[in-house]
mmCIF file with all atom_site columns, C-alpha atoms and ligand atoms in Angstrom:
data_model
loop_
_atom_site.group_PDB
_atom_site.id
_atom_site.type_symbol
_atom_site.label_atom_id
_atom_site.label_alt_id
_atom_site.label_comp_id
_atom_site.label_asym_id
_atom_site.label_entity_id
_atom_site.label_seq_id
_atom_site.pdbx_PDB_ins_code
_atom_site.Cartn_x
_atom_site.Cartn_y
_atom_site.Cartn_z
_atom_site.occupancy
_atom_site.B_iso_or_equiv
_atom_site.pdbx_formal_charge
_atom_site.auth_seq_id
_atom_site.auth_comp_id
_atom_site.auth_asym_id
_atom_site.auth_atom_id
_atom_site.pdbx_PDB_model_num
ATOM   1  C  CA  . UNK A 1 1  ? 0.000   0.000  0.000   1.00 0.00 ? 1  UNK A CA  1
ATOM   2  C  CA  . UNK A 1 2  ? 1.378   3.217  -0.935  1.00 0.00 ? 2  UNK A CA  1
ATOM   3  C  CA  . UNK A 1 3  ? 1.134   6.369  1.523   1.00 0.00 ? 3  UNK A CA  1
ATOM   4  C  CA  . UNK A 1 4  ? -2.384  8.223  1.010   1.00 0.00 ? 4  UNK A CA  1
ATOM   5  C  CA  . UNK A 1 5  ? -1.304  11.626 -0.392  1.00 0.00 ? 5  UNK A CA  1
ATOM   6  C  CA  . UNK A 1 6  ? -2.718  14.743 1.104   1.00 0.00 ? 6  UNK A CA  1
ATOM   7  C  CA  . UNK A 1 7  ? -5.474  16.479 -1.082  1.00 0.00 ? 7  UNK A CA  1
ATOM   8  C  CA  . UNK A 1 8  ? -3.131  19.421 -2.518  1.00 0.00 ? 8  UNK A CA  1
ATOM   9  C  CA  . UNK A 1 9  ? -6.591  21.619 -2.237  1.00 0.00 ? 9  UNK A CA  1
ATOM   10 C  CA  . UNK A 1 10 ? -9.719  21.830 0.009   1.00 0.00 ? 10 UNK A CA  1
ATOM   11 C  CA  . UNK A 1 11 ? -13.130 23.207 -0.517  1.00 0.00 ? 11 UNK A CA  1
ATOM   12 C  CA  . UNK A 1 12 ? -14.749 24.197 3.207   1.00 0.00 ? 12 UNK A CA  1
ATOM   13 C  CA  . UNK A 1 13 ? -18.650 24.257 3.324   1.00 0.00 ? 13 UNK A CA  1
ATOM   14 C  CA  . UNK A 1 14 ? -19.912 25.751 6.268   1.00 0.00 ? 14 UNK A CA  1
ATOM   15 C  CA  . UNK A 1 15 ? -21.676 23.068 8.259   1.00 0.00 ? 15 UNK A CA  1
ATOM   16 C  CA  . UNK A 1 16 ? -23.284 25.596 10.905  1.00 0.00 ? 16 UNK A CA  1
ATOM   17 C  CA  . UNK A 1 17 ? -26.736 25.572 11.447  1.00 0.00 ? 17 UNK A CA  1
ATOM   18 C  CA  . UNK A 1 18 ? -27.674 28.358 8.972   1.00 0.00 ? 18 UNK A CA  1
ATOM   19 C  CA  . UNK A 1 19 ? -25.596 26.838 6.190   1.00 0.00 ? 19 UNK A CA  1
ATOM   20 C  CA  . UNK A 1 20 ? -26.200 23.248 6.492   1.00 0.00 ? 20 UNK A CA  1
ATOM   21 C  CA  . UNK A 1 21 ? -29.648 24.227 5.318   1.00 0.00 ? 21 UNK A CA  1
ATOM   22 C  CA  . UNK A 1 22 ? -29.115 25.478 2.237   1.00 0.00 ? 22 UNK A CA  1
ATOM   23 C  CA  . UNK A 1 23 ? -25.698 23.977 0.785   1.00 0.00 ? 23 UNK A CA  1
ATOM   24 C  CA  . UNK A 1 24 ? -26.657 20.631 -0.158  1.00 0.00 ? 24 UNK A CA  1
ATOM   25 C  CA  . UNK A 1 25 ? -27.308 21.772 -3.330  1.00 0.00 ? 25 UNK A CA  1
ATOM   26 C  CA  . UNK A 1 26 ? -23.426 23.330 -3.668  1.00 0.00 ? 26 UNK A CA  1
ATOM   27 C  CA  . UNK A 1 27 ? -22.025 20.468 -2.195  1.00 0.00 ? 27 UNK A CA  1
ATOM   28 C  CA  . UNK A 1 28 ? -23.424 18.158 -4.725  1.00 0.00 ? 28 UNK A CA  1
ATOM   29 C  CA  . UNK A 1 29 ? -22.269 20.898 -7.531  1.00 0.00 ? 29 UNK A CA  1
ATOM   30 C  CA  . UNK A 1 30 ? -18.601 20.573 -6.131  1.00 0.00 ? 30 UNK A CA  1
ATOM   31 C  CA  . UNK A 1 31 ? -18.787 16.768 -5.827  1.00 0.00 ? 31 UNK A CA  1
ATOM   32 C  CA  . UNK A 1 32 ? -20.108 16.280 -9.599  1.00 0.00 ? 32 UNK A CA  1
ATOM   33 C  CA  . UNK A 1 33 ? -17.128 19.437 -10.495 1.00 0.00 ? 33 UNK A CA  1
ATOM   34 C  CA  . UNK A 1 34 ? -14.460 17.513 -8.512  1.00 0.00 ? 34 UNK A CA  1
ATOM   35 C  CA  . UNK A 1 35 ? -15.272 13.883 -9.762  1.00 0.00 ? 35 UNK A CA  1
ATOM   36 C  CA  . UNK A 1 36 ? -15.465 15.209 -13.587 1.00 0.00 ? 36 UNK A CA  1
ATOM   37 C  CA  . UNK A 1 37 ? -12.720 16.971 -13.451 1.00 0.00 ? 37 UNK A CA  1
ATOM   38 C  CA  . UNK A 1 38 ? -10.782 14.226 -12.668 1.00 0.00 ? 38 UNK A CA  1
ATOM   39 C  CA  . UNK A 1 39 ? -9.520  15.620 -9.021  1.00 0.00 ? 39 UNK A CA  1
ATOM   40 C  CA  . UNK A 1 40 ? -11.058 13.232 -6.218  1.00 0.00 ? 40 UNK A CA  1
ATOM   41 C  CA  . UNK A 1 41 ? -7.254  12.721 -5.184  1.00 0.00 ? 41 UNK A CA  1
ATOM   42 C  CA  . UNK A 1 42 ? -6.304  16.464 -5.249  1.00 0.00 ? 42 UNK A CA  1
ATOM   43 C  CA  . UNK A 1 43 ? -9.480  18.232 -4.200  1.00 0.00 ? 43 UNK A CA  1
ATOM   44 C  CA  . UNK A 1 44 ? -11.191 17.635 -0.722  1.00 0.00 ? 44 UNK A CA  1
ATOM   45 C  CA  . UNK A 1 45 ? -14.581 18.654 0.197   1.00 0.00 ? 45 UNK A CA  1
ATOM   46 C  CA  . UNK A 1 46 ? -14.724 19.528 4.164   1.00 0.00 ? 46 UNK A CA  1
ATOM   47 C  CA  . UNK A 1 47 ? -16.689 20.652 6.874   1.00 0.00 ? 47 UNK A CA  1
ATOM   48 C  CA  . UNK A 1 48 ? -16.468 23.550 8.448   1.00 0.00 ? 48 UNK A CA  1
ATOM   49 C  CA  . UNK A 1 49 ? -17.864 25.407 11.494  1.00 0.00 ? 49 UNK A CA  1
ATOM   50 C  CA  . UNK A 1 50 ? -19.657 28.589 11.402  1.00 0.00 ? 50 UNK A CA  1
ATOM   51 C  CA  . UNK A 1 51 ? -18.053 31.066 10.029  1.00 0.00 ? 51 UNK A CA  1
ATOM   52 C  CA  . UNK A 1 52 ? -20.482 34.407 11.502  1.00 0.00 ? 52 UNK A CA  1
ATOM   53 C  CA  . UNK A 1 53 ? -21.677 35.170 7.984   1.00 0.00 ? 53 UNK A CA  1
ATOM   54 C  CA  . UNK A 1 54 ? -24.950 33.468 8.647   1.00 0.00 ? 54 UNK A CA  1
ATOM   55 C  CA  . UNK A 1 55 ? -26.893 35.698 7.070   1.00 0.00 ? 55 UNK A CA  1
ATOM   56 C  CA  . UNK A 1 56 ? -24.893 35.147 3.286   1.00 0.00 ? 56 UNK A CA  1
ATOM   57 C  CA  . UNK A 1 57 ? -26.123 31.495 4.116   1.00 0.00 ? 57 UNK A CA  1
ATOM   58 C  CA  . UNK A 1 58 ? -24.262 29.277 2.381   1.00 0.00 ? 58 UNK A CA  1
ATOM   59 C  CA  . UNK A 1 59 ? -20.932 30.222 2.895   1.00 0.00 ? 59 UNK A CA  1
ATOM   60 C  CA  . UNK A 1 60 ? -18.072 28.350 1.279   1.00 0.00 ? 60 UNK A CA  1
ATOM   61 C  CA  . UNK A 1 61 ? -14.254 29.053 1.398   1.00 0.00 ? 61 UNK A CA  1
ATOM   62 C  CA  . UNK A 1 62 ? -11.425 27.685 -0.655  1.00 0.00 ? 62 UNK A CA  1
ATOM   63 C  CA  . UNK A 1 63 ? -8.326  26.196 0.659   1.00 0.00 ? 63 UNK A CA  1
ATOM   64 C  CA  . UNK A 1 64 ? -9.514  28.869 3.789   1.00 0.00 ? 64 UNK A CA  1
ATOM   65 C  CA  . UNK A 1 65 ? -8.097  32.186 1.424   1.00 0.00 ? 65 UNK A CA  1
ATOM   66 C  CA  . UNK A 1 66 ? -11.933 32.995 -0.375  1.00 0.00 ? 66 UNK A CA  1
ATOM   67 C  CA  . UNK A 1 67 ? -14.462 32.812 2.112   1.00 0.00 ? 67 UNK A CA  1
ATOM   68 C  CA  . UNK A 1 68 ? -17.865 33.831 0.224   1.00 0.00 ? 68 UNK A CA  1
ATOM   69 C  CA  . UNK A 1 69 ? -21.671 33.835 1.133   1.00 0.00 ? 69 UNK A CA  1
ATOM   70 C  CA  . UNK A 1 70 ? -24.937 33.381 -0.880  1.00 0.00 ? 70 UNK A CA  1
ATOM   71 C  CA  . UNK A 1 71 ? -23.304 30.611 -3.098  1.00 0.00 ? 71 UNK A CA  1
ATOM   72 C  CA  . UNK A 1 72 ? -25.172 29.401 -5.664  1.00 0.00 ? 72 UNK A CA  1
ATOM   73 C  CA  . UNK A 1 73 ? -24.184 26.871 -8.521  1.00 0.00 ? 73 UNK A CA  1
ATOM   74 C  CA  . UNK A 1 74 ? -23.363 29.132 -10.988 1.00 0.00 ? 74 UNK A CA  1
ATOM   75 C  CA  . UNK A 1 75 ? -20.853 30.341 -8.716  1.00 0.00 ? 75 UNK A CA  1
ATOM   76 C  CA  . UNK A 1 76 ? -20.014 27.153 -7.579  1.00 0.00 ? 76 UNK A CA  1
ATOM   77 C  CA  . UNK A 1 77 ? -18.750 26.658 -11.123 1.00 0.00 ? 77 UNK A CA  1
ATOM   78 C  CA  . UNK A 1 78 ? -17.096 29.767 -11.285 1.00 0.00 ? 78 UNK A CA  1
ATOM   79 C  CA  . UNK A 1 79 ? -15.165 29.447 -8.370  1.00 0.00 ? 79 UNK A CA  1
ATOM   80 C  CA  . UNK A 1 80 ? -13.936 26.197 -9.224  1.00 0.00 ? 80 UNK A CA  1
ATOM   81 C  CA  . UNK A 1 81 ? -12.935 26.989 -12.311 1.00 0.00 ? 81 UNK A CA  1
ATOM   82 C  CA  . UNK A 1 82 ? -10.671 30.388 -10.743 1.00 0.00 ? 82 UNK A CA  1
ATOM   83 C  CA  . UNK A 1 83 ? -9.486  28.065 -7.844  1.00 0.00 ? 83 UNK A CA  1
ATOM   84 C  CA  . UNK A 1 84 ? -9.396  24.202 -8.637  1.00 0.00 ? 84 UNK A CA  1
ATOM   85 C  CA  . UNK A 1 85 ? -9.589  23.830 -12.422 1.00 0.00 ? 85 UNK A CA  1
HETATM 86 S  S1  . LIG B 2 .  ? -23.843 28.797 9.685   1.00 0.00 ? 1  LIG B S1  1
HETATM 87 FE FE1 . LIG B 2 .  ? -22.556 29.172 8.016   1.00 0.00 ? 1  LIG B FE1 1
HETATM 88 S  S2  . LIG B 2 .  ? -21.717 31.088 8.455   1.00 0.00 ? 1  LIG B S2  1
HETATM 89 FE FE2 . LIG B 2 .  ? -22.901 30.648 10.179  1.00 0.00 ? 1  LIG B FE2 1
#
């Protein structure tokens, strides 16, 4: 078995009460993004605890430097593509 290599990027999705309600929808976008872009090795999707921007509900960050609110899949897709892709 060969060592499990760290994922060289990570997508936080706020998993705080507010959020958890309304980012299933993103966190299926960045699964399906991930997976066809061929980066389930490189790219992690985590948790992540509130963040206080509750009220931009749901609030995503990338590798902890972007940290945005109202996310919807169009930006989803837009953000991946600046940060992952
Ligand atoms: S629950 Fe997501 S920012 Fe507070």
């Amino acid at each position: 078995m060969g060592k499990s290599k760290k994922p060289e990027k990570i997508i936080y999705l706020c998993d705080g009460k507010k959020c958890c309600k309304y980012n299933s929808e993103v966190k299926e976008c960045f699964k399906d993004l991930v997976e066809e872009a061929g980066l389930k090795h490189q790219v992690a999707i985590q948790k992540m605890d509130c963040q206080g921007m509750c009220k931009q509900a749901p609030v995503i960050c990338i590798h902890k430097k972007e940290c945005v609110g109202n996310i919807s899949k169009k930006d989803a897709k837009k953000l991946f593509e600046k940060h992952i892709a």
